[in-house]
Coordinates of C-alpha atoms (C1' of nucleotides) in Angstrom, one line a residue:
Chain Y
M1 CA 127.0 156.5 -95.7
S2 CA 126.4 153.5 -93.4
E3 CA 127.5 153.9 -89.8
L4 CA 130.8 152.3 -89.3
Q5 CA 130.9 149.3 -86.9
I6 CA 134.2 147.8 -85.6
Y7 CA 134.8 144.7 -83.6
N8 CA 136.7 145.6 -80.4
T9 CA 138.8 143.0 -78.9
L10 CA 138.4 144.7 -75.5
T11 CA 134.6 144.2 -75.4
R12 CA 134.5 141.2 -77.8
R13 CA 131.7 142.7 -79.8
K14 CA 131.1 145.1 -82.7
E15 CA 130.6 148.7 -81.7
P16 CA 129.6 151.8 -83.5
F17 CA 132.9 153.6 -84.2
Q18 CA 133.2 157.2 -82.9
P19 CA 136.6 158.8 -83.1
I20 CA 137.6 161.1 -80.2
E21 CA 138.0 164.0 -82.5
P22 CA 135.1 164.1 -85.1
G23 CA 136.4 163.2 -88.6
H24 CA 139.9 162.4 -87.4
V25 CA 141.2 158.9 -86.6
R26 CA 144.4 158.3 -84.6
M27 CA 145.6 154.8 -85.2
Y28 CA 148.7 152.8 -84.1
V29 CA 149.6 149.3 -85.4
C30 CA 152.5 147.2 -84.0
G31 CA 155.0 146.7 -86.8
M32 CA 157.9 144.4 -87.4
T33 CA 161.0 143.4 -85.4
V34 CA 163.5 143.8 -88.2
Y35 CA 165.9 140.8 -87.9
D36 CA 164.6 138.8 -90.9
Y37 CA 162.5 139.0 -94.1
C38 CA 158.8 139.4 -93.7
H39 CA 156.7 136.3 -94.2
L40 CA 153.1 135.8 -95.4
G41 CA 151.8 136.1 -91.8
H42 CA 153.3 139.6 -91.7
A43 CA 151.8 140.3 -95.1
R44 CA 148.4 139.3 -93.8
V45 CA 148.5 141.9 -91.0
L46 CA 150.0 144.6 -93.1
V47 CA 147.4 144.2 -95.8
A48 CA 144.5 143.9 -93.3
F49 CA 145.4 147.3 -91.7
D50 CA 146.2 148.8 -95.1
V51 CA 142.6 148.0 -96.2
I52 CA 141.3 149.3 -92.9
V53 CA 143.1 152.6 -93.3
R54 CA 142.1 152.9 -97.0
Y55 CA 138.5 152.3 -96.1
L56 CA 138.6 154.8 -93.1
R57 CA 139.8 157.4 -95.6
A58 CA 137.2 156.4 -98.2
H59 CA 134.6 156.7 -95.4
G60 CA 135.6 160.3 -95.0
Y61 CA 138.0 160.3 -92.1
T62 CA 141.4 161.9 -91.9
V63 CA 143.6 159.1 -90.6
D64 CA 146.9 159.5 -88.7
Y65 CA 148.4 156.1 -89.1
V66 CA 151.5 155.2 -87.1
R67 CA 153.3 151.9 -87.4
N68 CA 156.4 151.3 -85.4
I69 CA 159.6 149.5 -86.2
T70 CA 161.4 147.5 -83.5
D71 CA 165.0 147.9 -84.3
I72 CA 166.6 146.9 -81.0
D73 CA 165.9 143.5 -79.4
D74 CA 167.5 140.2 -78.4
K75 CA 166.8 138.6 -81.7
I76 CA 168.4 141.4 -83.6
L77 CA 171.5 141.2 -81.5
E78 CA 171.7 137.5 -81.9
R79 CA 171.1 137.5 -85.7
A80 CA 173.7 140.3 -86.2
R81 CA 176.2 138.3 -84.2
Q82 CA 175.5 135.2 -86.3
N83 CA 175.8 137.1 -89.5
G84 CA 178.9 138.9 -88.4
E85 CA 177.4 142.2 -89.3
S86 CA 176.6 145.3 -87.3
I87 CA 173.2 145.8 -85.8
D88 CA 172.7 148.9 -87.9
A89 CA 173.6 147.1 -91.1
L90 CA 171.2 144.3 -90.3
T91 CA 168.3 146.5 -89.4
E92 CA 168.8 148.9 -92.3
R93 CA 168.9 146.0 -94.7
M94 CA 165.7 144.4 -93.3
I95 CA 163.8 147.7 -93.2
E96 CA 164.7 148.3 -96.9
A97 CA 163.5 144.8 -97.7
M98 CA 160.3 145.3 -95.8
H99 CA 159.5 148.5 -97.6
E100 CA 160.2 146.7 -100.9
D101 CA 157.8 143.9 -100.0
E102 CA 155.2 146.5 -98.9
R103 CA 155.4 148.4 -102.2
A104 CA 155.0 145.2 -104.1
L105 CA 151.8 144.3 -102.3
G106 CA 150.4 147.7 -102.7
I107 CA 150.6 148.5 -99.0
L108 CA 150.6 152.3 -98.5
P109 CA 153.3 153.6 -96.1
P110 CA 152.1 154.7 -92.7
D111 CA 152.1 158.4 -92.0
R112 CA 154.8 157.9 -89.4
E113 CA 157.1 155.0 -88.8
P114 CA 158.8 155.6 -85.5
R115 CA 161.8 153.4 -84.5
A116 CA 162.6 152.3 -81.0
T117 CA 166.2 153.4 -81.1
R118 CA 165.1 157.0 -82.0
H119 CA 162.8 157.2 -79.0
V120 CA 164.9 156.1 -76.1
D121 CA 164.4 159.4 -74.4
D122 CA 160.6 159.0 -74.5
I123 CA 161.0 155.5 -73.3
T124 CA 163.2 156.3 -70.3
A125 CA 160.9 159.3 -69.4
M126 CA 157.9 156.9 -69.3
I127 CA 159.9 154.4 -67.2
G128 CA 160.8 157.2 -64.8
V129 CA 157.2 158.1 -64.3
L130 CA 156.3 154.5 -63.7
I131 CA 159.0 154.2 -61.0
D132 CA 157.9 157.5 -59.4
K133 CA 154.4 156.3 -59.2
G134 CA 155.4 152.9 -57.7
Y135 CA 154.5 150.9 -60.8
A136 CA 158.1 149.9 -61.5
Y137 CA 161.2 149.1 -59.7
R138 CA 164.9 148.5 -60.3
A139 CA 166.0 145.0 -59.4
D140 CA 169.3 143.8 -58.1
N141 CA 170.4 142.7 -61.5
G142 CA 170.1 146.2 -62.9
D143 CA 166.9 145.5 -64.9
V144 CA 163.8 147.6 -64.3
Y145 CA 160.5 145.7 -64.0
Y146 CA 156.8 146.6 -64.2
R147 CA 155.0 145.7 -61.0
V148 CA 152.0 143.9 -62.6
R149 CA 149.9 143.4 -59.4
R150 CA 150.0 147.1 -58.8
F151 CA 147.8 147.7 -61.8
D152 CA 144.2 147.0 -61.1
H153 CA 143.0 146.3 -64.6
Y154 CA 145.7 143.8 -65.6
G155 CA 144.2 141.0 -67.7
R156 CA 141.2 143.0 -68.9
L157 CA 142.0 142.9 -72.6
N158 CA 142.4 139.1 -72.4
N159 CA 139.8 138.4 -69.8
R160 CA 142.4 136.9 -67.6
D161 CA 142.7 136.9 -63.9
P162 CA 146.3 137.5 -62.7
D163 CA 145.8 135.0 -59.9
Q164 CA 144.9 132.3 -62.4
M165 CA 148.0 132.9 -64.6
R166 CA 150.6 130.3 -64.4
A167 CA 153.6 132.4 -65.1
G168 CA 156.7 130.4 -65.3
A169 CA 154.8 127.2 -66.1
R170 CA 156.8 126.8 -69.2
V171 CA 159.6 129.3 -68.8
E172 CA 162.0 129.7 -66.0
V173 CA 161.2 132.7 -63.9
D174 CA 163.8 135.3 -63.6
T175 CA 164.6 135.4 -59.9
A176 CA 165.3 139.1 -59.8
K177 CA 161.6 139.8 -60.2
E178 CA 159.4 140.5 -57.2
D179 CA 156.6 138.5 -58.8
P180 CA 156.7 136.1 -61.7
L181 CA 154.2 138.1 -63.6
D182 CA 156.4 141.2 -63.7
F183 CA 157.9 142.1 -67.0
V184 CA 161.0 144.0 -68.0
L185 CA 161.0 147.7 -69.0
W186 CA 164.7 148.3 -69.1
K187 CA 167.4 145.7 -69.6
A188 CA 170.8 146.3 -68.0
A189 CA 173.5 146.3 -70.7
R190 CA 175.9 143.5 -71.1
A191 CA 179.5 144.1 -72.1
D192 CA 179.3 143.7 -75.9
E193 CA 175.8 145.1 -76.4
P194 CA 174.7 148.5 -77.6
S195 CA 173.3 150.5 -74.8
W196 CA 171.9 153.9 -73.8
S197 CA 172.4 155.7 -70.5
S198 CA 169.6 156.1 -68.1
P199 CA 169.0 156.9 -64.5
W200 CA 169.2 153.2 -63.8
G201 CA 172.4 152.7 -65.6
E202 CA 173.4 151.7 -69.1
G203 CA 170.9 149.5 -70.9
R204 CA 168.3 149.2 -73.5
P205 CA 164.5 149.2 -73.6
G206 CA 162.3 146.2 -73.2
W207 CA 159.9 145.3 -76.0
H208 CA 156.5 146.4 -74.6
I209 CA 157.5 149.8 -73.3
E210 CA 158.6 151.1 -76.7
C211 CA 155.0 150.8 -78.1
S212 CA 153.6 152.6 -75.1
A213 CA 156.1 155.4 -75.4
M214 CA 155.9 155.8 -79.2
S215 CA 152.2 155.5 -79.5
T216 CA 151.4 158.0 -76.8
C217 CA 154.0 160.4 -77.9
C218 CA 152.8 160.3 -81.5
L219 CA 149.1 160.2 -80.9
G220 CA 148.4 161.4 -77.4
D221 CA 147.6 159.7 -74.1
T222 CA 144.3 158.3 -75.5
F223 CA 143.8 157.5 -79.1
D224 CA 141.2 155.7 -81.3
I225 CA 142.5 152.4 -82.7
H226 CA 145.4 150.2 -81.8
G227 CA 146.0 147.1 -84.0
G228 CA 148.3 144.3 -84.4
G229 CA 148.8 140.6 -85.2
P230 CA 146.7 137.9 -83.5
D231 CA 149.5 136.8 -81.2
L232 CA 150.1 140.3 -79.6
T233 CA 147.0 140.4 -77.4
F234 CA 148.9 138.7 -74.7
P235 CA 151.2 139.7 -73.3
H236 CA 152.2 142.6 -75.5
H237 CA 149.0 144.6 -75.7
E238 CA 148.0 143.8 -72.1
N239 CA 151.4 145.1 -71.0
E240 CA 151.0 148.2 -73.1
I241 CA 147.8 149.0 -71.4
A242 CA 149.3 148.5 -68.0
Q243 CA 152.3 150.8 -68.8
S244 CA 150.4 153.5 -70.6
E245 CA 147.5 153.9 -68.2
A246 CA 149.6 153.7 -65.2
A247 CA 151.9 156.4 -66.6
T248 CA 149.4 158.8 -68.0
G249 CA 146.4 158.1 -65.7
Q250 CA 144.2 158.2 -68.8
P251 CA 142.4 155.5 -70.8
Y252 CA 144.9 154.3 -73.4
V253 CA 143.0 153.0 -76.4
N254 CA 139.3 153.0 -77.3
T255 CA 139.2 150.2 -80.0
W256 CA 141.6 147.3 -80.1
M257 CA 141.8 145.4 -83.4
H258 CA 143.5 142.1 -84.1
A259 CA 143.9 140.4 -87.4
G260 CA 143.5 136.6 -87.8
A261 CA 146.4 134.2 -88.2
L262 CA 147.8 132.9 -91.5
R263 CA 148.1 129.1 -91.2
V264 CA 149.9 126.4 -93.1
N265 CA 148.4 122.9 -92.7
Q266 CA 146.1 124.3 -90.0
E267 CA 149.0 125.6 -88.0
K268 CA 150.0 129.2 -87.4
M269 CA 152.7 130.3 -89.8
S270 CA 155.5 131.5 -87.5
K271 CA 159.1 132.0 -87.1
S272 CA 159.3 129.7 -84.1
L273 CA 157.5 126.8 -85.9
G274 CA 159.8 127.4 -88.9
N275 CA 156.8 126.8 -91.3
F276 CA 156.9 130.2 -93.0
F277 CA 157.2 131.4 -96.5
T278 CA 158.7 134.8 -97.0
I279 CA 156.9 137.4 -99.1
R280 CA 159.7 137.6 -101.5
D281 CA 159.8 133.8 -102.0
V282 CA 156.1 133.7 -102.8
L283 CA 156.5 136.7 -105.2
Q284 CA 159.1 134.7 -107.2
S285 CA 156.3 132.6 -108.6
H286 CA 153.1 134.6 -108.0
D287 CA 151.8 138.0 -109.0
P288 CA 151.7 140.3 -105.9
E289 CA 148.2 141.4 -106.6
V290 CA 147.1 137.8 -106.5
V291 CA 148.7 137.5 -103.1
R292 CA 146.9 140.6 -102.0
Y293 CA 143.6 139.3 -103.4
L294 CA 144.0 136.1 -101.5
L295 CA 144.4 138.1 -98.3
V296 CA 141.5 140.4 -98.9
A297 CA 139.2 137.6 -100.0
S298 CA 138.9 136.5 -96.3
H299 CA 137.6 138.7 -93.5
Y300 CA 140.5 140.2 -91.6
R301 CA 139.7 138.4 -88.4
T302 CA 139.3 135.0 -89.9
P303 CA 142.2 132.6 -90.0
I304 CA 143.5 131.9 -93.6
N305 CA 144.9 128.5 -94.4
Y306 CA 147.6 129.1 -97.0
A307 CA 148.4 126.6 -99.7
P308 CA 149.8 127.2 -103.2
D309 CA 146.5 126.0 -104.7
T310 CA 144.6 128.8 -103.0
L311 CA 146.8 131.3 -104.9
D312 CA 146.0 129.7 -108.2
E313 CA 142.3 130.0 -107.4
A314 CA 142.8 133.6 -106.4
R315 CA 144.4 134.3 -109.7
R316 CA 141.4 132.9 -111.6
S317 CA 139.1 135.1 -109.6
L318 CA 141.1 138.2 -110.3
E319 CA 141.2 137.3 -114.0
R320 CA 137.4 137.6 -114.0
F321 CA 137.8 141.2 -112.9
Y322 CA 140.5 142.0 -115.3
N323 CA 138.8 140.2 -118.2
A324 CA 135.8 142.4 -117.6
L325 CA 137.9 145.6 -117.6
D326 CA 139.9 144.5 -120.6
G327 CA 139.0 146.4 -123.7
V328 CA 136.6 148.8 -121.9
E329 CA 137.5 152.4 -121.6
S330 CA 136.7 153.5 -118.0
V331 CA 134.9 156.8 -118.0
A332 CA 133.1 158.5 -115.1
G333 CA 129.4 158.6 -115.8
A334 CA 125.9 157.8 -114.6
V335 CA 125.6 154.2 -113.4
T336 CA 122.4 152.4 -112.7
G337 CA 122.5 150.2 -109.6
D338 CA 123.5 150.8 -106.1
W339 CA 127.0 149.2 -106.1
A340 CA 128.7 151.9 -104.2
A341 CA 126.1 151.9 -101.5
R342 CA 126.2 148.1 -101.2
F343 CA 130.0 148.1 -101.2
H344 CA 130.1 150.7 -98.4
A345 CA 127.5 148.9 -96.4
A346 CA 129.7 145.8 -96.5
M347 CA 132.8 147.6 -95.6
A348 CA 131.2 149.7 -92.9
D349 CA 130.2 146.4 -91.2
D350 CA 133.6 145.7 -89.6
F351 CA 135.4 145.9 -93.0
N352 CA 133.7 142.9 -94.5
T353 CA 135.9 142.6 -97.6
P354 CA 134.4 139.2 -98.8
E355 CA 131.0 140.7 -99.0
A356 CA 132.4 143.9 -100.7
L357 CA 134.0 141.6 -103.3
A358 CA 130.7 139.8 -103.9
V359 CA 129.2 143.2 -104.7
L360 CA 132.0 143.9 -107.2
F361 CA 131.4 140.5 -108.8
D362 CA 127.8 141.4 -109.3
L363 CA 129.0 144.7 -110.8
V364 CA 131.3 142.7 -113.1
R365 CA 128.3 140.7 -114.4
E366 CA 126.4 143.8 -115.2
L367 CA 129.5 145.3 -116.9
N368 CA 130.0 142.2 -119.1
R369 CA 126.3 142.4 -120.0
A370 CA 126.5 146.0 -121.0
Q371 CA 129.7 145.3 -123.0
R372 CA 128.2 142.3 -124.7
E373 CA 125.0 144.2 -125.6
G374 CA 126.9 147.2 -127.0
R375 CA 125.9 149.6 -124.3
S376 CA 129.5 151.0 -124.2
A377 CA 128.8 154.3 -122.4
E378 CA 127.3 152.3 -119.6
A379 CA 130.0 149.7 -119.7
G380 CA 132.6 152.5 -119.4
A381 CA 130.8 154.0 -116.4
L382 CA 130.6 150.6 -114.7
A383 CA 134.3 149.9 -115.4
F384 CA 135.1 153.3 -113.8
E385 CA 133.0 152.4 -110.8
L386 CA 134.6 149.0 -110.5
R387 CA 138.1 150.6 -110.5
R388 CA 137.1 153.2 -108.1
L389 CA 135.7 150.7 -105.5
G390 CA 138.5 148.2 -106.2
A391 CA 141.1 150.9 -105.4
I392 CA 139.6 151.1 -101.9
L393 CA 140.8 147.5 -101.4
G394 CA 144.1 148.3 -103.2
L395 CA 143.1 146.1 -106.2
L396 CA 142.3 146.5 -109.9
E397 CA 144.6 149.5 -110.3
R398 CA 146.6 148.1 -113.2
E399 CA 146.1 147.9 -117.0
P400 CA 144.2 144.6 -117.6
A401 CA 146.6 143.5 -120.3
E402 CA 149.5 144.2 -117.9
F403 CA 147.9 142.0 -115.3
L404 CA 146.8 139.2 -117.6
N405 CA 150.3 138.9 -119.0
A406 CA 152.2 139.8 -115.8
G407 CA 155.2 138.1 -114.5
M408 CA 156.0 136.0 -117.5
A409 CA 157.5 138.5 -119.9
D410 CA 161.1 137.3 -119.5
E411 CA 159.9 133.7 -120.0
L412 CA 158.3 134.4 -123.3
P413 CA 159.1 131.4 -125.5
L414 CA 158.8 133.4 -128.7
A415 CA 159.6 137.0 -129.7
E416 CA 156.5 139.2 -129.8
S417 CA 157.1 139.8 -133.5
D418 CA 157.0 136.0 -134.1
I419 CA 153.8 135.7 -132.1
N420 CA 152.2 138.5 -134.1
A421 CA 153.4 137.0 -137.4
L422 CA 151.8 133.6 -136.4
I423 CA 148.6 135.3 -135.5
E424 CA 148.5 137.1 -138.8
A425 CA 149.1 133.8 -140.6
R426 CA 146.3 132.2 -138.7
N427 CA 143.9 135.1 -139.5
A428 CA 144.8 134.8 -143.2
A429 CA 144.0 131.1 -143.0
R430 CA 140.7 131.9 -141.3
R431 CA 139.8 134.4 -144.0
N432 CA 140.4 131.7 -146.5
R433 CA 138.3 129.3 -144.4
D434 CA 141.3 127.0 -144.0
F435 CA 140.4 126.2 -140.4
A436 CA 142.7 123.2 -140.2
E437 CA 145.7 125.5 -140.7
A438 CA 144.2 128.1 -138.4
D439 CA 143.8 125.6 -135.7
R440 CA 147.2 124.2 -136.2
I441 CA 148.8 127.6 -135.7
R442 CA 146.6 128.2 -132.6
D443 CA 147.6 124.8 -131.2
E444 CA 151.3 125.6 -131.9
L445 CA 151.0 128.8 -129.9
A446 CA 149.0 127.1 -127.1
E447 CA 151.8 124.6 -126.7
Q448 CA 154.1 127.6 -125.9
G449 CA 151.5 128.7 -123.3
I450 CA 150.0 131.5 -125.5
V451 CA 146.2 131.7 -125.6
L452 CA 144.4 133.6 -128.3
K453 CA 141.3 135.7 -127.9
D454 CA 139.3 136.7 -131.0
S455 CA 136.9 139.6 -131.1
R456 CA 135.5 142.0 -133.6
E457 CA 138.4 144.3 -133.0
G458 CA 140.9 141.6 -133.8
T459 CA 142.9 138.8 -132.2
R460 CA 144.8 139.3 -128.9
W461 CA 147.1 137.0 -127.1
F462 CA 147.7 136.2 -123.5
I463 CA 150.0 134.1 -121.5
E464 CA 148.5 131.2 -119.8
H465 CA 149.2 131.1 -116.1
Chain J
rG1 C1' 144.0 123.5 -66.6
rG2 C1' 142.4 128.9 -67.9
rC3 C1' 140.9 132.4 -71.7
rU4 C1' 139.5 133.4 -77.1
rG5 C1' 137.5 132.1 -81.7
rG6 C1' 135.8 128.4 -85.2
rA7 C1' 133.1 123.9 -87.6
rU8 C1' 128.7 126.3 -94.2
rG9 C1' 127.8 122.8 -100.9
rG10 C1' 133.9 119.4 -104.6
rC11 C1' 137.2 123.7 -102.9
rA12 C1' 137.6 128.9 -101.1
rG13 C1' 134.4 132.0 -98.3
rA14 C1' 130.2 135.7 -96.5
rG15 C1' 125.6 135.8 -94.3
rU16 C1' 120.6 135.1 -92.4
rG17 C1' 115.1 133.0 -87.5
rG18 C1' 111.1 131.4 -92.8
rU19 C1' 112.9 133.6 -99.4
rU20 C1' 119.8 133.2 -104.6
rA21 C1' 125.8 135.1 -101.1
rU22 C1' 130.0 135.5 -104.1
rG23 C1' 134.3 133.2 -106.6
rC24 C1' 136.7 128.7 -108.5
rA25 C1' 135.6 123.9 -110.3
rG26 C1' 131.4 120.8 -112.6
rC27 C1' 126.9 120.2 -115.8
rG28 C1' 123.3 122.0 -119.8
rG29 C1' 122.4 125.9 -123.4
rA30 C1' 123.9 130.6 -126.3
rC31 C1' 127.8 133.3 -128.8
rU32 C1' 132.1 131.5 -132.0
rG33 C1' 134.2 128.1 -138.2
rC34 C1' 136.1 125.6 -133.6
rA35 C1' 138.0 127.8 -129.2
rA36 C1' 139.2 131.7 -125.5
rC37 C1' 136.4 135.7 -123.2
rU38 C1' 131.3 136.4 -122.2
rC39 C1' 126.0 135.6 -121.4
rC40 C1' 121.6 132.5 -119.8
rG41 C1' 120.4 128.4 -116.7
rC42 C1' 121.4 123.9 -113.3
rG43 C1' 122.9 120.8 -109.4
rA44 C1' 125.2 121.1 -104.5
rA45 C1' 125.7 123.2 -97.6
rC46 C1' 125.0 124.8 -93.1
rG47 C1' 129.8 119.1 -87.2
rU48 C1' 126.6 116.3 -83.5
rC49 C1' 122.7 115.7 -79.7
rG50 C1' 119.0 118.3 -77.2
rG51 C1' 116.1 123.0 -76.1
rU52 C1' 113.3 127.6 -77.4
rU53 C1' 109.9 128.7 -81.7
rC54 C1' 104.4 127.9 -86.0
rG55 C1' 109.4 127.5 -88.1
rA56 C1' 116.7 127.2 -86.7
rU57 C1' 122.2 126.6 -90.6
rU58 C1' 121.0 131.3 -87.9
rC59 C1' 119.1 131.9 -80.7
rC60 C1' 120.4 128.8 -76.0
rG61 C1' 122.8 124.4 -73.7
rG62 C1' 125.7 119.7 -73.9
rC63 C1' 129.2 116.9 -76.9
rU64 C1' 133.0 116.1 -80.6
rC65 C1' 136.7 118.1 -83.4
rC66 C1' 140.0 122.3 -85.0
rA67 C1' 142.9 126.7 -84.2
rG68 C1' 145.0 130.7 -81.3
rC69 C1' 146.9 132.8 -76.6
rC70 C1' 148.6 131.6 -71.5
rU71 C1' 156.9 131.9 -73.6
rC72 C1' 159.8 135.5 -78.2
rC73 C1' 156.4 135.5 -82.5
rA74 C1' 152.2 139.5 -86.9

RNA sequence: GGCUGGAUGGCAGAGUGGUUAUGCAGCGGACUGCAACUCCGCGAACGUCGGUUCGAUUCCGGCUCCAGCCUCCA
């Protein structure tokens, strides 16, 4: 199998990937802050790392995949207050919704999904170490801050010099800090907020520290891969490095991976810009596998510009796959051609999914040829191969007819029995060479959005999307 | 202002120092009673100005434009 190369944000180049423990990958990805429904930008990151994990496993690695949930945070408090619901009720509701969206998109659950509120002890322990080592201090307002200038490598991930940073240029600096660059590790509790006790008084964890604490406690002081969305490189991941390496004295992460942004009208889709579509909204009118295909059809680091048209095109591309699979029995068998090798070569090159899909389209052409020429054993073997490789991308795992007719069942304009009766009437007309009548019936069905497909085995119908 | 990453055919989107990406759409042909599906074939591209080179879309530099980060955001 081809040697795996991964682009590392830290070095800004592709590197041969070598896990710390041979055959075993330890990986952490920053997950959601659960105060609202996930949008397509979240889906992009979730799918990207889902494909990465699936491929690492297909490549032969055992993967320990950890993705956290941030379930305590300013936004959660604010939203719960607005909604007049408890923080627990809000976060439980959103976690349930997130899992639902993930299942719909074929995103496999991570092996562990730690939550900030369940790891407060680990968090306070890490903050304690940082204070003892002089990397953190309790300020007059009761907050605990990280002393950024104490950490020599600060800015390395982002190639930034602390002296050049214009902290506070756009945001008012909290005067309790020794230095504007310092960031909060522990927030002193306010009267009506949930809080935990700590050596520095009642309070709650800051955002960055939870990932340092949960990742190192789940995966060890040093682990293989840390991933996240494109907007987390600074400050979140920079701060994680500062916290973790200062606390443990060990290198934190070997390979940093960041997905590209999802854009709308050439602007990043984000909560703050308000230009987002939630996953569940999009799934109202689009098949989840089509959404997944759209996301996989671009390389994970490239920005994707989202527009409803791109989804329609994605559907037509997927239809080519499912049309090829339709009516062919997938059976393991000898296959001529080096599709698997080409597929793996593409994926081993920093998870090049567009190239991997191109290989699958080549395979589809060969499959259609075999099918057309009556080489059915070969067609069956190719179909099997197509499904096996497609599954690595989390695609092509359904029954073709189910996909081709998906999502419209409750909108069927006619009862299935009526459709079948019309098809039978048309075929009777065809047998009598009354093609005018046959075409009239076909047109009648077409007007209802039902497309016919004749073959030696008979006539089948599909819903036009 | 600093730091990233981009600019590829009608659209989407990989890649490469000299030779077909791939998909969608379009065009011609085949299959079909006609279609749909499918097959065969075709046209169509590398932002701009310089440099390196026998040769650059691919390497280097300038320019223009776009996006992201520098503030919570995936």
